Every structure is written in C-alpha cells, then in structure tokens.
Short mmCIF file of N, CA and C in Angstrom, two decimals:
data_model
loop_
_atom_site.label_atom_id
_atom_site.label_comp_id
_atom_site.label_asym_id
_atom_site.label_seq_id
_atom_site.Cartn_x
_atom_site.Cartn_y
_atom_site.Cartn_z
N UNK I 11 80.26 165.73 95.42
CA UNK I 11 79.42 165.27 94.34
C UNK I 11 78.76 163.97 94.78
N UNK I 12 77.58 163.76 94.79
CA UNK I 12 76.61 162.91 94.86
C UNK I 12 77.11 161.85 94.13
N UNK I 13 77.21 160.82 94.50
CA UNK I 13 77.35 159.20 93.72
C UNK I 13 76.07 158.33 93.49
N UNK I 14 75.35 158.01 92.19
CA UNK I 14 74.24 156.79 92.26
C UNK I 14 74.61 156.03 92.94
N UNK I 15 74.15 155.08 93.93
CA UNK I 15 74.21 154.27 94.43
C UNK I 15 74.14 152.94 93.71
N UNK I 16 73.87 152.86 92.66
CA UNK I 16 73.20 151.65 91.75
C UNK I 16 73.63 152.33 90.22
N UNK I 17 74.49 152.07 89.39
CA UNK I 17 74.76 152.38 88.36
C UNK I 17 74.29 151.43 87.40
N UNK I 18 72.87 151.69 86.87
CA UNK I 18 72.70 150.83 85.98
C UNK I 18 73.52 150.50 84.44
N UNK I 19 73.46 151.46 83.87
CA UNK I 19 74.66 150.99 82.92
C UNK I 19 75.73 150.10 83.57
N UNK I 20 76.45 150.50 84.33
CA UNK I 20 77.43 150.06 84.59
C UNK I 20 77.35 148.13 84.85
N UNK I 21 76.05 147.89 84.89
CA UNK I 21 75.14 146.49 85.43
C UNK I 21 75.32 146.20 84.14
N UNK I 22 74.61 146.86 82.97
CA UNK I 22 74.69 146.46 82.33
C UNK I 22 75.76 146.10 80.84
N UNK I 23 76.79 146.91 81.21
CA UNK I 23 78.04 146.27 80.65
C UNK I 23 78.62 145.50 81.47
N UNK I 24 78.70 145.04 82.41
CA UNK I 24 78.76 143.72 83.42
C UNK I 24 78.35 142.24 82.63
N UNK I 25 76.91 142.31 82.41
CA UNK I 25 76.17 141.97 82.05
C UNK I 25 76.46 141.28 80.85
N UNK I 26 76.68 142.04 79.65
CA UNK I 26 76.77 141.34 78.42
C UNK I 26 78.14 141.29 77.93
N UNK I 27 78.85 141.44 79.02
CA UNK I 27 80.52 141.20 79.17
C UNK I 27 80.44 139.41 79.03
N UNK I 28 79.54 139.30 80.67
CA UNK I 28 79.73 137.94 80.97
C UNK I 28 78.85 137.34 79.91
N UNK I 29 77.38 137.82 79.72
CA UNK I 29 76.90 136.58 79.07
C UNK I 29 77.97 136.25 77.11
N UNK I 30 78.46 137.51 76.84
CA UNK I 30 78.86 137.33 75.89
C UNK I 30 80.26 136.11 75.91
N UNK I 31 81.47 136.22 77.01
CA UNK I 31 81.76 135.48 77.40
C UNK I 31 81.63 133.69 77.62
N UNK I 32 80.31 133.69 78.42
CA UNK I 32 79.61 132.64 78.26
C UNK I 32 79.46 131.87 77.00
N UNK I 33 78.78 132.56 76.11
CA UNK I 33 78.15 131.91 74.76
C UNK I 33 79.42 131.94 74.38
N UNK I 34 81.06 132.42 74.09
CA UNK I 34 81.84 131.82 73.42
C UNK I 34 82.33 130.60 74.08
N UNK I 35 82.54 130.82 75.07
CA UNK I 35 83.17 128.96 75.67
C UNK I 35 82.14 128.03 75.58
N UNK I 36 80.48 128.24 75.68
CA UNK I 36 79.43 127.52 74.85
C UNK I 36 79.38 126.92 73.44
N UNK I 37 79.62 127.62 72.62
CA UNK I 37 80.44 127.71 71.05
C UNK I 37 81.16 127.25 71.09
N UNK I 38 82.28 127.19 71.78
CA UNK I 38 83.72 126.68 71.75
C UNK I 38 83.48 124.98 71.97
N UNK I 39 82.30 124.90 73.02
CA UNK I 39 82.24 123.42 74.11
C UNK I 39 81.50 122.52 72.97
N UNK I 40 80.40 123.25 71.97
CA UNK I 40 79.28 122.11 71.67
C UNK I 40 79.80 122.35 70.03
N UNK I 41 80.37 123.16 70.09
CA UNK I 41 81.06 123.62 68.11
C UNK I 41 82.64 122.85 67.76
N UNK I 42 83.43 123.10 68.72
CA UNK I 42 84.34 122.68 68.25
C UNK I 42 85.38 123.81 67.38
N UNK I 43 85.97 123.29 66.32
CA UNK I 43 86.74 124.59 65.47
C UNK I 43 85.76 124.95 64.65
N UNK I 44 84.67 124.59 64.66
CA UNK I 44 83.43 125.36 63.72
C UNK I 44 82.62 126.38 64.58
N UNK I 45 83.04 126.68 65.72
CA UNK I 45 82.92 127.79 66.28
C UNK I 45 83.46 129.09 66.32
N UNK I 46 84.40 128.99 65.51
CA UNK I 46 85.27 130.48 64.86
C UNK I 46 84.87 131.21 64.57
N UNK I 47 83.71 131.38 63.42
CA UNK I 47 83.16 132.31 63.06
C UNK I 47 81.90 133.06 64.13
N UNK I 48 81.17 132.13 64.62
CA UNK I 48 80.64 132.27 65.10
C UNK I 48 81.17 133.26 66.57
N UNK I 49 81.68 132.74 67.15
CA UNK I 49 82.80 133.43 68.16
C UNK I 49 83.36 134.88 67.65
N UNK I 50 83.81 134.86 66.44
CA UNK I 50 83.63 136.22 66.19
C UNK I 50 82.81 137.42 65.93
N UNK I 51 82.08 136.74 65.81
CA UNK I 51 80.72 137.12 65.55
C UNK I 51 80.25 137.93 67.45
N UNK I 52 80.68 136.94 68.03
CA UNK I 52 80.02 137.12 69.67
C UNK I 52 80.89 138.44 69.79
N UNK I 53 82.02 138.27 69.68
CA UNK I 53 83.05 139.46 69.85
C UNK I 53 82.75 140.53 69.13
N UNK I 54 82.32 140.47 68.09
CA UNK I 54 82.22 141.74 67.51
C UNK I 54 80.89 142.43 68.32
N UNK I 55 79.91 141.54 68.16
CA UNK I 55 78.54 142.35 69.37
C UNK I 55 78.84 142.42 70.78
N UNK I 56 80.34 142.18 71.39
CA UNK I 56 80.52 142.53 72.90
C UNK I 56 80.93 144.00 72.87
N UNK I 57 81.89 144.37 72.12
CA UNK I 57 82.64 145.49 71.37
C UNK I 57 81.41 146.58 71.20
N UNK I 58 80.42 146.62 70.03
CA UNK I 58 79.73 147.17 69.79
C UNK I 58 78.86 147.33 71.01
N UNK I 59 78.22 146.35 71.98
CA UNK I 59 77.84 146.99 73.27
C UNK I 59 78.51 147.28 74.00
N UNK I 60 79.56 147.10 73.91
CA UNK I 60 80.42 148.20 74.83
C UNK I 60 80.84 149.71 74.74
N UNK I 61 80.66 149.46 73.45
CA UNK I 61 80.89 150.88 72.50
C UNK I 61 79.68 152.00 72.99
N UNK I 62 78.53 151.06 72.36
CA UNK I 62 77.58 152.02 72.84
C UNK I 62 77.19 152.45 74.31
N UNK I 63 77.56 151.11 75.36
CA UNK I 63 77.21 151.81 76.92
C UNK I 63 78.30 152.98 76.86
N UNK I 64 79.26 153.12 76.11
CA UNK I 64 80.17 153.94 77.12
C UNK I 64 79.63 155.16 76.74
N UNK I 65 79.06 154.85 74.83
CA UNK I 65 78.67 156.65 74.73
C UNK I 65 77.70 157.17 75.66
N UNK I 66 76.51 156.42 76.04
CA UNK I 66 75.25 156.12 76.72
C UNK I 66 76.06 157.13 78.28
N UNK I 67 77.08 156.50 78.41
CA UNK I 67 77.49 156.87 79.94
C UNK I 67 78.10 158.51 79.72
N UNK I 68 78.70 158.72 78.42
CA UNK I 68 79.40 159.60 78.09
C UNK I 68 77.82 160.94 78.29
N UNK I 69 77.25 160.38 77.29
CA UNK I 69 75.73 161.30 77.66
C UNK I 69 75.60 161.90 78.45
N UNK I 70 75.09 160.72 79.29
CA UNK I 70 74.36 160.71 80.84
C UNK I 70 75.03 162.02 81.50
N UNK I 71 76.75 161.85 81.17
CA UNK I 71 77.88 162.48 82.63
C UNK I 71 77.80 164.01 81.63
N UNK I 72 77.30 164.61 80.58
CA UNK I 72 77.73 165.51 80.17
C UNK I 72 76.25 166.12 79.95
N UNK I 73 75.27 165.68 80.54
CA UNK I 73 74.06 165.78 80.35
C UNK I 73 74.15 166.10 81.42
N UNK I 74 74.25 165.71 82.80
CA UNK I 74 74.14 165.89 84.46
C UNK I 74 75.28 166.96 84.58
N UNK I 75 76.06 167.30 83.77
CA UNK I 75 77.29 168.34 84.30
C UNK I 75 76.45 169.67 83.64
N UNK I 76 76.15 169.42 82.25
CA UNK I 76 75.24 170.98 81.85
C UNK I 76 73.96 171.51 82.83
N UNK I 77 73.43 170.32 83.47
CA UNK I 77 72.13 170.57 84.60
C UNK I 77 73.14 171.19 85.61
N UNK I 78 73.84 170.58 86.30
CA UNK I 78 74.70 171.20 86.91
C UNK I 78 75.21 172.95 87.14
N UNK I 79 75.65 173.03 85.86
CA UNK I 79 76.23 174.35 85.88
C UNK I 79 74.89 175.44 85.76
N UNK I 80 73.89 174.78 85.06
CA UNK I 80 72.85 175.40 84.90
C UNK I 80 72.37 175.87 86.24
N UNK I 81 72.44 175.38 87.03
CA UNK I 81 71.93 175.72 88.56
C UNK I 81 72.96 176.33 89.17
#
C-alpha cells in the first residue's frame, strides 16, 4: 500500500495542538487566575478540532478503501 508522503491533516492536527497549547500558557502568563475560563474555552476548541480532523481522516481512509476495491 502506497503511503502519502506529506499527510496534510496530520500537519494539521499538529498544528492546532501546538498553537492551542501556546495560547493557554499565553492566558495563563498575561491573565493570571482570570485565565480559567478562558483556557477552557481553548480546550474545548482543541478537542473539537481534533474531533473533527479525525472524522476528516476517517473519510479520507474509507473513501480511498471504496476506490480501492472498486478497481
């Protein structure tokens, strides 16, 4: 089986792993304990894009397996 060489999804849950990451210890650095909510807030939209790359990936792999068999 053929491997992409470059998995973009995969870049891009990388991606808003770290920047989501980022902006909470940002929050954390310039907020203080009034960064709580906010911080959860970051977490809940890391979750939800994570949620969705995986269906995105789930697609992709069940989309390329029906082309697959099709041939």
């Amino acid at each position: 089986m053929a491997r992409e060489s470059f998995d973009t999804l995969r870049a891009l849950a990388i991606a808003s792993q770290a920047i989501g990451f980022i902006l909470i210890i940002t929050l954390e650095t310039l907020m203080g304990d009034a960064a709580r909510p906010w911080q959860g807030w970051t977490l809940a939209a890391m979750v939800v894009a994570a949620l969705c790359l995986a269906v995105a990936r789930l697609y992709r792999r069940n989309k390329a397996r029906k082309r697959r068999d099709l041939s």
